[in-house]
PDB file of C-alpha atoms in Angstrom:
ATOM      1  CA  UNK A   1       0.345 -16.958   2.121  1.00 76.00           C
ATOM      2  CA  UNK A   2      -2.790 -19.064   1.988  1.00 84.00           C
ATOM      3  CA  UNK A   3      -3.057 -19.188  -1.817  1.00 88.00           C
ATOM      4  CA  UNK A   4      -0.146 -19.663  -4.226  1.00 91.00           C
ATOM      5  CA  UNK A   5       0.677 -16.569  -6.305  1.00 93.00           C
ATOM      6  CA  UNK A   6      -1.148 -16.376  -9.636  1.00 95.00           C
ATOM      7  CA  UNK A   7       1.138 -15.232 -12.466  1.00 95.00           C
ATOM      8  CA  UNK A   8      -0.367 -14.466 -15.847  1.00 95.00           C
ATOM      9  CA  UNK A   9       1.065 -13.215 -19.131  1.00 93.00           C
ATOM     10  CA  UNK A  10      -0.767 -11.263 -21.863  1.00 92.00           C
ATOM     11  CA  UNK A  11       1.095 -10.863 -25.181  1.00 87.00           C
ATOM     12  CA  UNK A  12       4.356 -11.546 -23.355  1.00 87.00           C
ATOM     13  CA  UNK A  13       6.432 -14.685 -23.783  1.00 87.00           C
ATOM     14  CA  UNK A  14       6.633 -16.902 -20.714  1.00 90.00           C
ATOM     15  CA  UNK A  15      10.057 -16.614 -19.107  1.00 88.00           C
ATOM     16  CA  UNK A  16      11.397 -18.773 -16.317  1.00 93.00           C
ATOM     17  CA  UNK A  17      13.743 -15.981 -15.181  1.00 92.00           C
ATOM     18  CA  UNK A  18      10.862 -13.500 -14.826  1.00 92.00           C
ATOM     19  CA  UNK A  19       8.729 -16.080 -13.020  1.00 94.00           C
ATOM     20  CA  UNK A  20      11.547 -16.833 -10.565  1.00 95.00           C
ATOM     21  CA  UNK A  21      12.012 -13.104  -9.988  1.00 94.00           C
ATOM     22  CA  UNK A  22       8.296 -12.686  -9.268  1.00 95.00           C
ATOM     23  CA  UNK A  23       8.253 -15.602  -6.820  1.00 95.00           C
ATOM     24  CA  UNK A  24      11.366 -14.286  -5.049  1.00 95.00           C
ATOM     25  CA  UNK A  25       9.853 -10.797  -4.729  1.00 95.00           C
ATOM     26  CA  UNK A  26       6.568 -12.270  -3.446  1.00 94.00           C
ATOM     27  CA  UNK A  27       8.504 -14.106  -0.717  1.00 94.00           C
ATOM     28  CA  UNK A  28      10.173 -10.804   0.192  1.00 93.00           C
ATOM     29  CA  UNK A  29       6.745  -9.158   0.486  1.00 92.00           C
ATOM     30  CA  UNK A  30       5.591 -12.019   2.712  1.00 92.00           C
ATOM     31  CA  UNK A  31       8.491 -11.362   5.068  1.00 90.00           C
ATOM     32  CA  UNK A  32       7.499  -7.693   5.255  1.00 86.00           C
ATOM     33  CA  UNK A  33       3.771  -8.374   5.733  1.00 87.00           C
ATOM     34  CA  UNK A  34       2.794 -11.800   7.073  1.00 87.00           C
ATOM     35  CA  UNK A  35      -0.957 -11.214   6.648  1.00 88.00           C
ATOM     36  CA  UNK A  36      -0.927 -11.486   2.830  1.00 92.00           C
ATOM     37  CA  UNK A  37      -3.472 -14.141   1.840  1.00 93.00           C
ATOM     38  CA  UNK A  38      -3.027 -14.070  -1.938  1.00 93.00           C
ATOM     39  CA  UNK A  39      -1.201 -12.377  -4.781  1.00 95.00           C
ATOM     40  CA  UNK A  40      -1.988 -11.903  -8.465  1.00 96.00           C
ATOM     41  CA  UNK A  41       0.670 -10.677 -10.882  1.00 96.00           C
ATOM     42  CA  UNK A  42      -0.267  -9.793 -14.457  1.00 96.00           C
ATOM     43  CA  UNK A  43       2.372  -8.896 -17.038  1.00 94.00           C
ATOM     44  CA  UNK A  44       1.053  -7.433 -20.279  1.00 92.00           C
ATOM     45  CA  UNK A  45       2.217  -5.764 -23.466  1.00 86.00           C
ATOM     46  CA  UNK A  46       0.259  -4.356 -26.402  1.00 77.00           C
ATOM     47  CA  UNK A  47      -0.434  -6.810 -29.176  1.00 71.00           C
ATOM     48  CA  UNK A  48       1.368  -4.830 -31.867  1.00 69.00           C
ATOM     49  CA  UNK A  49       5.073  -4.191 -31.638  1.00 64.00           C
ATOM     50  CA  UNK A  50       6.171  -0.573 -31.691  1.00 62.00           C
ATOM     51  CA  UNK A  51       8.957   0.709 -33.869  1.00 64.00           C
ATOM     52  CA  UNK A  52      11.088   1.750 -30.889  1.00 64.00           C
ATOM     53  CA  UNK A  53      10.182  -0.975 -28.402  1.00 66.00           C
ATOM     54  CA  UNK A  54       7.212  -2.256 -26.453  1.00 73.00           C
ATOM     55  CA  UNK A  55       5.285  -1.015 -23.483  1.00 82.00           C
ATOM     56  CA  UNK A  56       5.339  -3.466 -20.573  1.00 87.00           C
ATOM     57  CA  UNK A  57       2.678  -3.208 -17.889  1.00 91.00           C
ATOM     58  CA  UNK A  58       2.832  -5.074 -14.597  1.00 94.00           C
ATOM     59  CA  UNK A  59      -0.215  -5.153 -12.344  1.00 96.00           C
ATOM     60  CA  UNK A  60       0.131  -6.477  -8.824  1.00 95.00           C
ATOM     61  CA  UNK A  61      -2.854  -7.196  -6.597  1.00 96.00           C
ATOM     62  CA  UNK A  62      -2.169  -8.204  -2.981  1.00 94.00           C
ATOM     63  CA  UNK A  63      -5.036  -9.696  -0.992  1.00 94.00           C
ATOM     64  CA  UNK A  64      -4.949  -8.680   2.672  1.00 90.00           C
ATOM     65  CA  UNK A  65      -7.456  -8.489   5.509  1.00 86.00           C
ATOM     66  CA  UNK A  66      -9.141  -5.159   4.965  1.00 83.00           C
ATOM     67  CA  UNK A  67      -8.580  -3.273   1.724  1.00 86.00           C
ATOM     68  CA  UNK A  68      -6.456  -4.957  -0.938  1.00 90.00           C
ATOM     69  CA  UNK A  69      -3.328  -3.285  -2.289  1.00 92.00           C
ATOM     70  CA  UNK A  70      -3.249  -2.801  -6.075  1.00 95.00           C
ATOM     71  CA  UNK A  71      -0.151  -1.543  -7.856  1.00 94.00           C
ATOM     72  CA  UNK A  72       0.352  -0.944 -11.565  1.00 94.00           C
ATOM     73  CA  UNK A  73       3.602   0.056 -13.254  1.00 90.00           C
ATOM     74  CA  UNK A  74       4.455   0.619 -16.907  1.00 87.00           C
ATOM     75  CA  UNK A  75       7.816   0.728 -18.702  1.00 83.00           C
ATOM     76  CA  UNK A  76       8.088   2.400 -22.103  1.00 75.00           C
ATOM     77  CA  UNK A  77      11.752   1.836 -22.898  1.00 64.00           C
ATOM     78  CA  UNK A  78      13.628  -0.316 -25.450  1.00 58.00           C
ATOM     79  CA  UNK A  79      12.514  -3.756 -26.567  1.00 48.00           C
ATOM     80  CA  UNK A  80      14.672  -6.165 -24.567  1.00 51.00           C
ATOM     81  CA  UNK A  81      13.437  -8.691 -22.014  1.00 50.00           C
ATOM     82  CA  UNK A  82      15.200  -6.630 -19.330  1.00 57.00           C
ATOM     83  CA  UNK A  83      12.426  -4.036 -19.617  1.00 79.00           C
ATOM     84  CA  UNK A  84       9.907  -6.568 -18.331  1.00 85.00           C
ATOM     85  CA  UNK A  85      12.244  -7.321 -15.432  1.00 88.00           C
ATOM     86  CA  UNK A  86      12.536  -3.594 -14.768  1.00 88.00           C
ATOM     87  CA  UNK A  87       8.739  -3.243 -14.758  1.00 90.00           C
ATOM     88  CA  UNK A  88       8.406  -6.174 -12.329  1.00 92.00           C
ATOM     89  CA  UNK A  89      11.029  -4.691 -10.005  1.00 93.00           C
ATOM     90  CA  UNK A  90       9.370  -1.268 -10.043  1.00 92.00           C
ATOM     91  CA  UNK A  91       5.943  -2.750  -9.311  1.00 95.00           C
ATOM     92  CA  UNK A  92       7.227  -4.773  -6.367  1.00 95.00           C
ATOM     93  CA  UNK A  93       9.218  -1.811  -5.002  1.00 95.00           C
ATOM     94  CA  UNK A  94       6.035   0.275  -5.122  1.00 95.00           C
ATOM     95  CA  UNK A  95       4.170  -2.557  -3.376  1.00 95.00           C
ATOM     96  CA  UNK A  96       6.754  -2.616  -0.573  1.00 95.00           C
ATOM     97  CA  UNK A  97       6.339   1.129  -0.135  1.00 94.00           C
ATOM     98  CA  UNK A  98       2.537   0.800  -0.126  1.00 93.00           C
ATOM     99  CA  UNK A  99       2.709  -1.970   2.495  1.00 91.00           C
ATOM    100  CA  UNK A 100       4.980   0.170   4.691  1.00 89.00           C
ATOM    101  CA  UNK A 101       2.591   3.114   4.549  1.00 88.00           C
ATOM    102  CA  UNK A 102      -0.427   0.825   5.083  1.00 86.00           C
ATOM    103  CA  UNK A 103       1.219  -0.767   8.112  1.00 82.00           C
ATOM    104  CA  UNK A 104       2.068   2.662   9.504  1.00 80.00           C
ATOM    105  CA  UNK A 105      -1.472   3.895   8.965  1.00 79.00           C
ATOM    106  CA  UNK A 106      -3.189   0.734  10.255  1.00 75.00           C
ATOM    107  CA  UNK A 107      -0.733   0.391  13.144  1.00 72.00           C
ATOM    108  CA  UNK A 108      -1.999   3.515  14.842  1.00 64.00           C
ATOM    109  CA  UNK A 109       1.252   5.458  14.666  1.00 58.00           C
ATOM    110  CA  UNK A 110      -0.430   8.543  13.255  1.00 58.00           C
ATOM    111  CA  UNK A 111      -3.104   8.848  15.974  1.00 62.00           C
ATOM    112  CA  UNK A 112      -4.013  12.345  17.078  1.00 72.00           C
ATOM    113  CA  UNK A 113      -4.283  12.858  20.809  1.00 80.00           C
ATOM    114  CA  UNK A 114      -6.681  15.538  22.006  1.00 82.00           C
ATOM    115  CA  UNK A 115      -6.566  17.195  25.418  1.00 83.00           C
ATOM    116  CA  UNK A 116      -9.239  15.945  27.829  1.00 79.00           C
ATOM    117  CA  UNK A 117     -12.478  17.900  27.997  1.00 81.00           C
ATOM    118  CA  UNK A 118     -12.978  19.480  31.405  1.00 80.00           C
ATOM    119  CA  UNK A 119     -16.384  19.520  33.116  1.00 85.00           C
ATOM    120  CA  UNK A 120     -17.627  21.484  36.062  1.00 86.00           C
ATOM    121  CA  UNK A 121     -20.578  22.983  37.946  1.00 87.00           C
ATOM    122  CA  UNK A 122     -21.658  26.549  38.496  1.00 86.00           C
ATOM    123  CA  UNK A 123     -20.585  27.328  42.061  1.00 87.00           C
ATOM    124  CA  UNK A 124     -21.889  30.873  42.402  1.00 88.00           C
ATOM    125  CA  UNK A 125     -23.727  33.217  40.045  1.00 89.00           C
ATOM    126  CA  UNK A 126     -23.954  37.040  40.246  1.00 87.00           C
ATOM    127  CA  UNK A 127     -26.763  37.929  37.778  1.00 86.00           C
ATOM    128  CA  UNK A 128     -26.676  41.678  38.623  1.00 86.00           C
ATOM    129  CA  UNK A 129     -22.967  41.877  37.888  1.00 86.00           C
ATOM    130  CA  UNK A 130     -23.067  39.498  34.853  1.00 85.00           C
ATOM    131  CA  UNK A 131     -20.557  36.877  35.956  1.00 89.00           C
ATOM    132  CA  UNK A 132     -20.158  33.814  38.142  1.00 88.00           C
ATOM    133  CA  UNK A 133     -17.775  31.103  39.303  1.00 87.00           C
ATOM    134  CA  UNK A 134     -17.375  27.540  38.058  1.00 87.00           C
ATOM    135  CA  UNK A 135     -16.093  24.667  40.233  1.00 87.00           C
ATOM    136  CA  UNK A 136     -14.230  22.224  37.931  1.00 85.00           C
ATOM    137  CA  UNK A 137     -14.261  18.472  38.522  1.00 82.00           C
ATOM    138  CA  UNK A 138     -10.462  18.452  38.908  1.00 80.00           C
ATOM    139  CA  UNK A 139     -10.698  20.791  41.957  1.00 75.00           C
ATOM    140  CA  UNK A 140      -9.903  24.131  40.342  1.00 73.00           C
TER     141      UNK A 140
END
C-alpha cells in the first residue's frame, strides 16, 4: 500500500484493540489484492445513546486503480464494545467478497466468446428461379 491506512472515529471512543484489528484486516486485504493504494476506515455511532444500545457504522473505502471499492456496514445490537468489532469484521468480510468479485470481473473470466462471422461471395445467381449459390471464404 502506498499510503498508510487512515482510521477515524466519530462519537466512538478510541480503542487500541479495534485499531489493531483494523490494521490486521487491512494487511489481509493487501495479501488478497496487491494493487490497493490507500484505505480509509471510518467508525461512527450516533451522538445520543439509545435505550437498548448504540448503532455502529463502519465505512471502508479502498483506493485501487480504476473504480474504488466502498463498503458500509451497520450493527444495531447491544451496547458493548464487541459490537464495534463485529461491525469492523463484517465490513472487512464484505470488502474481501467485493475484491474477489472485482478481480473475477476485471480478470476477464466472464468473457463471452462469439462464433466467428463467416463471409463469402455470390458464386452463381439464378434470377428467374429466385435463388443462387454462395462461395464461402472457408471453402464451403
